[in-house]
mmCIF file with all atom_site columns, C-alpha atoms in Angstrom:
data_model
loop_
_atom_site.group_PDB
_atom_site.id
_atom_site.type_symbol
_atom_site.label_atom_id
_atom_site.label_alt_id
_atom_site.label_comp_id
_atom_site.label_asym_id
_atom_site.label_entity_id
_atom_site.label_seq_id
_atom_site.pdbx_PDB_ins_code
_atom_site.Cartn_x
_atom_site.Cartn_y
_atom_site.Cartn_z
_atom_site.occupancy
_atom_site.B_iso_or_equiv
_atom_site.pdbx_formal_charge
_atom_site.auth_seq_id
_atom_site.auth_comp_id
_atom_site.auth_asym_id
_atom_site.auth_atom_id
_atom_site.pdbx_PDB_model_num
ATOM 1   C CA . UNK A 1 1   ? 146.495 55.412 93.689  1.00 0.00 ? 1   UNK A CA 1
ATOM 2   C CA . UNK A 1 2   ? 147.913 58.630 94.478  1.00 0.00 ? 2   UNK A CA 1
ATOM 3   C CA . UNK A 1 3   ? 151.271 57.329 91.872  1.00 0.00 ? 3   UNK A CA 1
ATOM 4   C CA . UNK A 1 4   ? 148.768 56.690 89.344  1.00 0.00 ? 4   UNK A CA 1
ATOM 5   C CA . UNK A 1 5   ? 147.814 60.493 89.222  1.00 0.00 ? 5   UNK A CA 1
ATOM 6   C CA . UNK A 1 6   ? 151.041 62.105 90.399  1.00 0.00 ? 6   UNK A CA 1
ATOM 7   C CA . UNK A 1 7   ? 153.758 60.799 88.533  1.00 0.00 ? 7   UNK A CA 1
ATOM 8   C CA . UNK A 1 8   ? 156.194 63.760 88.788  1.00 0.00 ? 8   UNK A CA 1
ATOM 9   C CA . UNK A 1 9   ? 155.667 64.626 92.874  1.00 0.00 ? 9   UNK A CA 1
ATOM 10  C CA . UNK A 1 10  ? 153.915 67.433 92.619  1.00 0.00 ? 10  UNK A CA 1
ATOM 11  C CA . UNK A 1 11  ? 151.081 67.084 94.176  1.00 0.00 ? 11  UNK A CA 1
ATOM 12  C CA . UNK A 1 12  ? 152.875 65.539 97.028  1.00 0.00 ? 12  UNK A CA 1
ATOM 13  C CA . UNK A 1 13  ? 155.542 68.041 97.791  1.00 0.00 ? 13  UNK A CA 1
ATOM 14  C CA . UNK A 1 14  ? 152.804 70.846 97.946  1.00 0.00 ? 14  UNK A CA 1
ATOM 15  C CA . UNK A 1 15  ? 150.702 68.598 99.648  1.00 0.00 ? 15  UNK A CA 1
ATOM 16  C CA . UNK A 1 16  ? 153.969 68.000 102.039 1.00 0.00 ? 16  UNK A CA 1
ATOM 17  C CA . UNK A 1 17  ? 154.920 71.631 102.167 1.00 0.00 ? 17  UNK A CA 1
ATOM 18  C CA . UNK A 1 18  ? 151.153 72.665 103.244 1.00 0.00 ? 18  UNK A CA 1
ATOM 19  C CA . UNK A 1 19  ? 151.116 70.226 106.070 1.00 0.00 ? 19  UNK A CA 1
ATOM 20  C CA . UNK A 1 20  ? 154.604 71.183 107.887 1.00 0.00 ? 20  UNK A CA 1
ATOM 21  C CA . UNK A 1 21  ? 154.056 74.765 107.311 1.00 0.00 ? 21  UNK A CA 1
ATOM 22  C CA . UNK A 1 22  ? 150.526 74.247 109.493 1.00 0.00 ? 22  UNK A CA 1
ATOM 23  C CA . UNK A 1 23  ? 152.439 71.644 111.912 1.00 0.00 ? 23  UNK A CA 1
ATOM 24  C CA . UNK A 1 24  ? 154.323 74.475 112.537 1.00 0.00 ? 24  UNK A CA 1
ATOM 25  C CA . UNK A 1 25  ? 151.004 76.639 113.431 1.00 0.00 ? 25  UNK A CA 1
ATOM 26  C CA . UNK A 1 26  ? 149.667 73.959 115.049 1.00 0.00 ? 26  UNK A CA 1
ATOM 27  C CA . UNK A 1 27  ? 152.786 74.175 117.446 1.00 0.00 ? 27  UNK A CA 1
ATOM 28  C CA . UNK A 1 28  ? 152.692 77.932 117.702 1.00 0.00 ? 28  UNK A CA 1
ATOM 29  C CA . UNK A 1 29  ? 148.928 77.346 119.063 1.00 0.00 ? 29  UNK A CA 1
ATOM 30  C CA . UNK A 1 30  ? 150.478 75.526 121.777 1.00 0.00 ? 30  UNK A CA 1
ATOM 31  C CA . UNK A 1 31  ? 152.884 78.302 122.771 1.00 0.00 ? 31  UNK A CA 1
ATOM 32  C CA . UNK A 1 32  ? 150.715 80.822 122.942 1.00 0.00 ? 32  UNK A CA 1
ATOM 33  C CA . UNK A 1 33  ? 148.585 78.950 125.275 1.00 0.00 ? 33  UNK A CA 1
ATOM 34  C CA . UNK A 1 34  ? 151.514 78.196 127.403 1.00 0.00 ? 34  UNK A CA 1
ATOM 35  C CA . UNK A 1 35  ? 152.007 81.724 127.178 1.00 0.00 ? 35  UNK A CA 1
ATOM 36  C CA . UNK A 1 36  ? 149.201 84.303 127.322 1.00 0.00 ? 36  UNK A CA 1
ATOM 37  C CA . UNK A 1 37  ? 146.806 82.594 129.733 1.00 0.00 ? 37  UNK A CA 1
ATOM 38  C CA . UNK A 1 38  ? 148.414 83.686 132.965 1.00 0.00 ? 38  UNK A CA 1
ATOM 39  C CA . UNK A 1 39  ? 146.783 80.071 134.738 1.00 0.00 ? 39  UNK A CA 1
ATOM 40  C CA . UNK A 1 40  ? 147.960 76.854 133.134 1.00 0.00 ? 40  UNK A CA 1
ATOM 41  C CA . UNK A 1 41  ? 145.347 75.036 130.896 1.00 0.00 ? 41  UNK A CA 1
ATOM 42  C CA . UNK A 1 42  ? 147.537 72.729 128.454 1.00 0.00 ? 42  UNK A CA 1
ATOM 43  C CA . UNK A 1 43  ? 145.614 69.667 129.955 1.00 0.00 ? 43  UNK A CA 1
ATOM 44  C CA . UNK A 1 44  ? 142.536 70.996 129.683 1.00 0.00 ? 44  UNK A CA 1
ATOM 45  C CA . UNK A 1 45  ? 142.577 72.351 125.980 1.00 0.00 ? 45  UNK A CA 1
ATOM 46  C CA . UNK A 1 46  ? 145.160 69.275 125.125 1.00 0.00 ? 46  UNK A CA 1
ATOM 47  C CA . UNK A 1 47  ? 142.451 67.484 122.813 1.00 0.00 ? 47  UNK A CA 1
ATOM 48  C CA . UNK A 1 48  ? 140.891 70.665 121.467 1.00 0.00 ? 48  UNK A CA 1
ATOM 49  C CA . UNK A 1 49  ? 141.431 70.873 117.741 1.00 0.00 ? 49  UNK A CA 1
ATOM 50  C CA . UNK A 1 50  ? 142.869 73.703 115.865 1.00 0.00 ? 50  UNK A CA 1
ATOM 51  C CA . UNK A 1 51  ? 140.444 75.498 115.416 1.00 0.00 ? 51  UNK A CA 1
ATOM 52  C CA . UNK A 1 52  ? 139.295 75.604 119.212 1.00 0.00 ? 52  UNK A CA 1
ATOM 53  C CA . UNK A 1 53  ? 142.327 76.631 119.958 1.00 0.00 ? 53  UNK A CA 1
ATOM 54  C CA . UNK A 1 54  ? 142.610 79.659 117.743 1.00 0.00 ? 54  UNK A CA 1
ATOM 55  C CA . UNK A 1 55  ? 138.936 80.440 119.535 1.00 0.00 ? 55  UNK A CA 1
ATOM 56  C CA . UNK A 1 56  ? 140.237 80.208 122.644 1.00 0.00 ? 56  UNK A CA 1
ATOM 57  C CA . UNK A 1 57  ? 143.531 82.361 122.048 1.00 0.00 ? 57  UNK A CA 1
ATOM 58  C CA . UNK A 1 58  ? 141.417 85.198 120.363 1.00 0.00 ? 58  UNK A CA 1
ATOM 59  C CA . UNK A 1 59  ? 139.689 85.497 123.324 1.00 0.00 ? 59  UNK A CA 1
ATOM 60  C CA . UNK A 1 60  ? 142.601 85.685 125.650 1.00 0.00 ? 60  UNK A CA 1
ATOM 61  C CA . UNK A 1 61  ? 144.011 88.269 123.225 1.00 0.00 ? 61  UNK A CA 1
ATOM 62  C CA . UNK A 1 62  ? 141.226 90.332 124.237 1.00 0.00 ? 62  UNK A CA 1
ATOM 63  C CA . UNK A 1 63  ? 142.627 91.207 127.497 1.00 0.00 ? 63  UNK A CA 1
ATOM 64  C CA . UNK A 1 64  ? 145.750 92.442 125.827 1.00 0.00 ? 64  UNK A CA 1
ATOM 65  C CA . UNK A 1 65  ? 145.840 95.707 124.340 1.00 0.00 ? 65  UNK A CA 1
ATOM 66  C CA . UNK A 1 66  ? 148.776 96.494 121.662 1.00 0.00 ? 66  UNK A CA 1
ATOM 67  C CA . UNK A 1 67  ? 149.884 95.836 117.785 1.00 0.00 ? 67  UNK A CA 1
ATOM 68  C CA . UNK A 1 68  ? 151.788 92.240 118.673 1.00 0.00 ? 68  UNK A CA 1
ATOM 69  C CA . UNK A 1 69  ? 148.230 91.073 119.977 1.00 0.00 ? 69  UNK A CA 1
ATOM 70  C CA . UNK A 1 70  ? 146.719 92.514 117.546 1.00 0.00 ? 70  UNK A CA 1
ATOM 71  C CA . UNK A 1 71  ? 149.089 91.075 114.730 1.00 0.00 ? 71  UNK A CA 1
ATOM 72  C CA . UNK A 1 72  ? 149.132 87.636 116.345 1.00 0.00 ? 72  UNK A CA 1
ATOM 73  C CA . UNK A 1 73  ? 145.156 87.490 116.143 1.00 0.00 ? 73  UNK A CA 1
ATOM 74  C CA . UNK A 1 74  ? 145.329 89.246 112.366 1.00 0.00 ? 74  UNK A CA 1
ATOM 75  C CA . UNK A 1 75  ? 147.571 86.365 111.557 1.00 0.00 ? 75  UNK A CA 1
ATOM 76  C CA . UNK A 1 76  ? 145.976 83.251 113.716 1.00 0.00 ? 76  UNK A CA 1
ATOM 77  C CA . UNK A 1 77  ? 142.434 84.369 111.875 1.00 0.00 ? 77  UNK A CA 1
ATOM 78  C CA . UNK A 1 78  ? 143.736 84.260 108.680 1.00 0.00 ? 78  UNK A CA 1
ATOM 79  C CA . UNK A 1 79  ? 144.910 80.238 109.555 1.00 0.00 ? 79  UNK A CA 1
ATOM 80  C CA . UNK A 1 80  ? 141.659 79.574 110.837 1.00 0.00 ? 80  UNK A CA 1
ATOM 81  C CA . UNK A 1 81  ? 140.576 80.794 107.198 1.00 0.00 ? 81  UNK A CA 1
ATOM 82  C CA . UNK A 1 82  ? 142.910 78.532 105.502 1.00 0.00 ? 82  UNK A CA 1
ATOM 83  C CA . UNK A 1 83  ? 142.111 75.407 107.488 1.00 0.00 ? 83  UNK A CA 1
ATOM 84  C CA . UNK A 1 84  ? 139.005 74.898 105.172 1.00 0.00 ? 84  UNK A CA 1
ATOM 85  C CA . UNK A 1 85  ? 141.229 73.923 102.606 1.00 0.00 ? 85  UNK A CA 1
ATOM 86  C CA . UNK A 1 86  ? 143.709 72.198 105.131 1.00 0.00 ? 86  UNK A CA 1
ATOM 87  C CA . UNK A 1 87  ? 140.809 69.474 105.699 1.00 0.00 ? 87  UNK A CA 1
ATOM 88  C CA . UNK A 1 88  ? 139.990 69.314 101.903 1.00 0.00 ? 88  UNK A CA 1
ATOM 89  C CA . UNK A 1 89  ? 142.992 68.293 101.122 1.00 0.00 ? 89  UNK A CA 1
ATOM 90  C CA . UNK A 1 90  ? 143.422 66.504 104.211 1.00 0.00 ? 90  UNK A CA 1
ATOM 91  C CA . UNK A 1 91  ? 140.019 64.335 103.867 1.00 0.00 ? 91  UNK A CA 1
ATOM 92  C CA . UNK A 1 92  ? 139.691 63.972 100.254 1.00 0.00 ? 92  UNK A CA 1
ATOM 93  C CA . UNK A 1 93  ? 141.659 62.067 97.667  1.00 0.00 ? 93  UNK A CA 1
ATOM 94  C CA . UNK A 1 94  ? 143.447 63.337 94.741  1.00 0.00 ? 94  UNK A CA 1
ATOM 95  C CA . UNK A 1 95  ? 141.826 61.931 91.924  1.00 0.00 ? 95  UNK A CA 1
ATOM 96  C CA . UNK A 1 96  ? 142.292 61.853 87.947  1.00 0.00 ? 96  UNK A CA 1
ATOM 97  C CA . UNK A 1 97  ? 138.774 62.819 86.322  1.00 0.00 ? 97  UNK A CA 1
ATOM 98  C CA . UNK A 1 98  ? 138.287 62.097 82.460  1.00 0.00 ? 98  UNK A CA 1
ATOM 99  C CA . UNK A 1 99  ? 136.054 64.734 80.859  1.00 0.00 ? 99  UNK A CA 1
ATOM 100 C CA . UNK A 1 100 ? 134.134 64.315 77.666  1.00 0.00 ? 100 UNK A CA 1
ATOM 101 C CA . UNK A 1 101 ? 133.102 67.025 75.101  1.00 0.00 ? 101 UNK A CA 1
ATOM 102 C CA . UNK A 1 102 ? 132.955 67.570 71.643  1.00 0.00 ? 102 UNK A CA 1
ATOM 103 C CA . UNK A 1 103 ? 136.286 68.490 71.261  1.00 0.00 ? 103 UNK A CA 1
ATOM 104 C CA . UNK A 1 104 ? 137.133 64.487 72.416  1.00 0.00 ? 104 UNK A CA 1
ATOM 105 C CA . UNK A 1 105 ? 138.488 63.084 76.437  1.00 0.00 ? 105 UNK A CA 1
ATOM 106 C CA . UNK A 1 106 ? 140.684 65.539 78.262  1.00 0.00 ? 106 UNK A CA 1
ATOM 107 C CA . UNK A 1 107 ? 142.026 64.551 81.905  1.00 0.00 ? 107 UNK A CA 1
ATOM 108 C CA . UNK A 1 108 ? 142.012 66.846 84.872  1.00 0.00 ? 108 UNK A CA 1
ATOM 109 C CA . UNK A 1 109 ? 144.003 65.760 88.380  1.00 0.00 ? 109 UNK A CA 1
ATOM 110 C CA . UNK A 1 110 ? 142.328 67.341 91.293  1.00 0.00 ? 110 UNK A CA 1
ATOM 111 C CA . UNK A 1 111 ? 141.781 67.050 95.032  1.00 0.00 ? 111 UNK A CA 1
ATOM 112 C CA . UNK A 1 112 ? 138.145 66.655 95.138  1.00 0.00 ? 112 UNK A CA 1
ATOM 113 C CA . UNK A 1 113 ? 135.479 66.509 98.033  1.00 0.00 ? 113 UNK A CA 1
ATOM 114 C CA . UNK A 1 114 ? 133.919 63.489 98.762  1.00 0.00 ? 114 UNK A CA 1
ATOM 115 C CA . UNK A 1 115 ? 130.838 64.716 100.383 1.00 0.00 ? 115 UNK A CA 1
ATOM 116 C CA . UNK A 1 116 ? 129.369 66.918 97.142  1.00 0.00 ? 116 UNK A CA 1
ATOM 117 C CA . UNK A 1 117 ? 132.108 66.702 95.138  1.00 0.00 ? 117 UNK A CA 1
ATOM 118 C CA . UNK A 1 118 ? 131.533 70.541 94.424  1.00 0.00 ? 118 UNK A CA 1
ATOM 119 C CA . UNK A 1 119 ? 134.850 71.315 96.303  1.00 0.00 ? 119 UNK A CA 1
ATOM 120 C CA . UNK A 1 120 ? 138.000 70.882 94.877  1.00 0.00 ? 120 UNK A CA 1
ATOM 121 C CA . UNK A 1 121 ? 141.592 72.266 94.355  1.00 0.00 ? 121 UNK A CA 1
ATOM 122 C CA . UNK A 1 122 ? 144.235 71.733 91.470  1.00 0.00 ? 122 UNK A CA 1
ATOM 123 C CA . UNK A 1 123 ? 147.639 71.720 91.217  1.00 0.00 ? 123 UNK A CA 1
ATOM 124 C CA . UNK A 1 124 ? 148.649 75.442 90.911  1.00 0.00 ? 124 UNK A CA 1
ATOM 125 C CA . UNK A 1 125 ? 145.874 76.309 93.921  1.00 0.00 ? 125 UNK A CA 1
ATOM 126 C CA . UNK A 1 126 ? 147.337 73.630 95.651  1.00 0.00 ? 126 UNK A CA 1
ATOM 127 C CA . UNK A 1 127 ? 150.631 75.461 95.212  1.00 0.00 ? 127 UNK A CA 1
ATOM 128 C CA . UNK A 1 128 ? 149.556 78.664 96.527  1.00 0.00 ? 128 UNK A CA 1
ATOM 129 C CA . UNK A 1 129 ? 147.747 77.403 99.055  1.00 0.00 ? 129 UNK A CA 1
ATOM 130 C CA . UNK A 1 130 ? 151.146 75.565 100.229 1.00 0.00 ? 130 UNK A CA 1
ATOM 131 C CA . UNK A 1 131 ? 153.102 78.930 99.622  1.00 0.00 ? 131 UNK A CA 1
ATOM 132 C CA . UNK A 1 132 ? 151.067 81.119 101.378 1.00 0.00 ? 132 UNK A CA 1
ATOM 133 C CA . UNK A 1 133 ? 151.084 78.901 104.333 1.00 0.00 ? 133 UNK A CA 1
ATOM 134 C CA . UNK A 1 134 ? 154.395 78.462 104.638 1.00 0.00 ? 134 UNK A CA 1
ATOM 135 C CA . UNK A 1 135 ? 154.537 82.750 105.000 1.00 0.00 ? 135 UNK A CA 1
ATOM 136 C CA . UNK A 1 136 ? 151.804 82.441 107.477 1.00 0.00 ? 136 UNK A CA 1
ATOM 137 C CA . UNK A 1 137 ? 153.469 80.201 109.326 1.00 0.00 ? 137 UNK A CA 1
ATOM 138 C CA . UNK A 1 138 ? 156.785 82.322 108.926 1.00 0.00 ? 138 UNK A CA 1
ATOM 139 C CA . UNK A 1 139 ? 154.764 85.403 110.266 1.00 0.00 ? 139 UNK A CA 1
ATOM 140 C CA . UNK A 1 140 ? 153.577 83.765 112.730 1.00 0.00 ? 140 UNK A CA 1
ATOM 141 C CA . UNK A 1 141 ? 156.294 83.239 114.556 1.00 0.00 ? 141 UNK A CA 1
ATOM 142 C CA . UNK A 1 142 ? 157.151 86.491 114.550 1.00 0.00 ? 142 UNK A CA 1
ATOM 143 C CA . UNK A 1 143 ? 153.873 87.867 115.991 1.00 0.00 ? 143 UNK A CA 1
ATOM 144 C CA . UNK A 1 144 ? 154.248 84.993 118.717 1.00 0.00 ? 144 UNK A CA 1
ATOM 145 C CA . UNK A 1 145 ? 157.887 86.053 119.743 1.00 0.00 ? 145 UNK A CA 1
ATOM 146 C CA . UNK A 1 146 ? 156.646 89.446 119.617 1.00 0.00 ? 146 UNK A CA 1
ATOM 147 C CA . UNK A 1 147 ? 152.946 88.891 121.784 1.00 0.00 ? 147 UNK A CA 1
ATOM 148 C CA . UNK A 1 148 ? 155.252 86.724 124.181 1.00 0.00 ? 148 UNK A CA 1
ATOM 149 C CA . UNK A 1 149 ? 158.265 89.016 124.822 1.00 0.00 ? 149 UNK A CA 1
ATOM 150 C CA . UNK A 1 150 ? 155.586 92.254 125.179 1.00 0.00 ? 150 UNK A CA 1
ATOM 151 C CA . UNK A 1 151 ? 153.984 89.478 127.795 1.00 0.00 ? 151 UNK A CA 1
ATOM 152 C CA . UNK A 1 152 ? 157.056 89.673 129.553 1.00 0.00 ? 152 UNK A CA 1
ATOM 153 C CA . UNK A 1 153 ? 157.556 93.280 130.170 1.00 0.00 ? 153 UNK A CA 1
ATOM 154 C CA . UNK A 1 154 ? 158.535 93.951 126.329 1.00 0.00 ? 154 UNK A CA 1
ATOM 155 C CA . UNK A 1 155 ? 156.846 96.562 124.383 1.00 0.00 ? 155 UNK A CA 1
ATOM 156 C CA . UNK A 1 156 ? 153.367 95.264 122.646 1.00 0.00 ? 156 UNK A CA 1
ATOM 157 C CA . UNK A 1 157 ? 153.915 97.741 120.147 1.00 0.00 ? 157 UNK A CA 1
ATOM 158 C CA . UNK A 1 158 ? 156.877 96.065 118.481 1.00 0.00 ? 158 UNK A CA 1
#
């Protein structure tokens, strides 16, 4: 189906770019609770999902004053923001919609919502959305080699 409505790619490459750039987060999640927690816990948080996790490293943050914590829990809330549209476009189908007016038929591709429909995202949102999570994810790393080396004895003010 998805060929039918995206002839030229371009709904898949964003749609491609979005989800590495939060496989990347995704990873960073698990760092940082390999990391901060000074007890292990992988097993236990192992099937928590994203979102959990991002809970659960906020509130280990907590015990760590300093602008890399802070950063790192700037930046992780900001994913947890964008994971809304994450499972949109994760859950829901792109779809071509025919709309009728006066004016005659005129065709719209979107990513639309199957529970309510009222949800969706086009192409050039989709792009954004793809671009700005690729920085996030960039920026991330930083503020997780930053929270981690001031966990080591490094500055937390870096």
């Amino acid at each position: 189906m998805v060929k039918l409505v995206d002839l030229n790619g371009k709904w898949a490459a964003a749609i491609g770019q979005s989800f590495v750039a939060f496989g990347s987060i995704e990873h960073l999640t698990v760092t940082c609770l390999q990391e901060i927690p000074k007890d292990r816990i992988q097993r236990s948080v192992r099937s928590f999902k994203l979102g959990q996790r991002i809970d659960l490293i906020h509130e280990l943050l907590e015990a760590h004053p300093g602008h890399a914590f802070e950063q790192l829990a700037a930046k992780l809330s900001r994913a947890k923001e964008l994971l809304v549209t994450r499972n949109l476009i994760a859950h829901n189908p792109l779809v071509l919609g025919i709309l009728h007016s006066d004016g005659g038929f005129t065709h719209r591709e979107a990513i639309v919502s199957l529970r309510g429909g009222n949800r969706r995202i086009e192409l050039r949102e989709l792009q954004a959305f793809a671009a700005e999570c690729e920085q996030l994810a960039s920026e991330l790393h930083g503020c997780t080699e930053a929270a981690v080396k001031a966990l080591r004895g490094g500055s937390a003010s870096a």
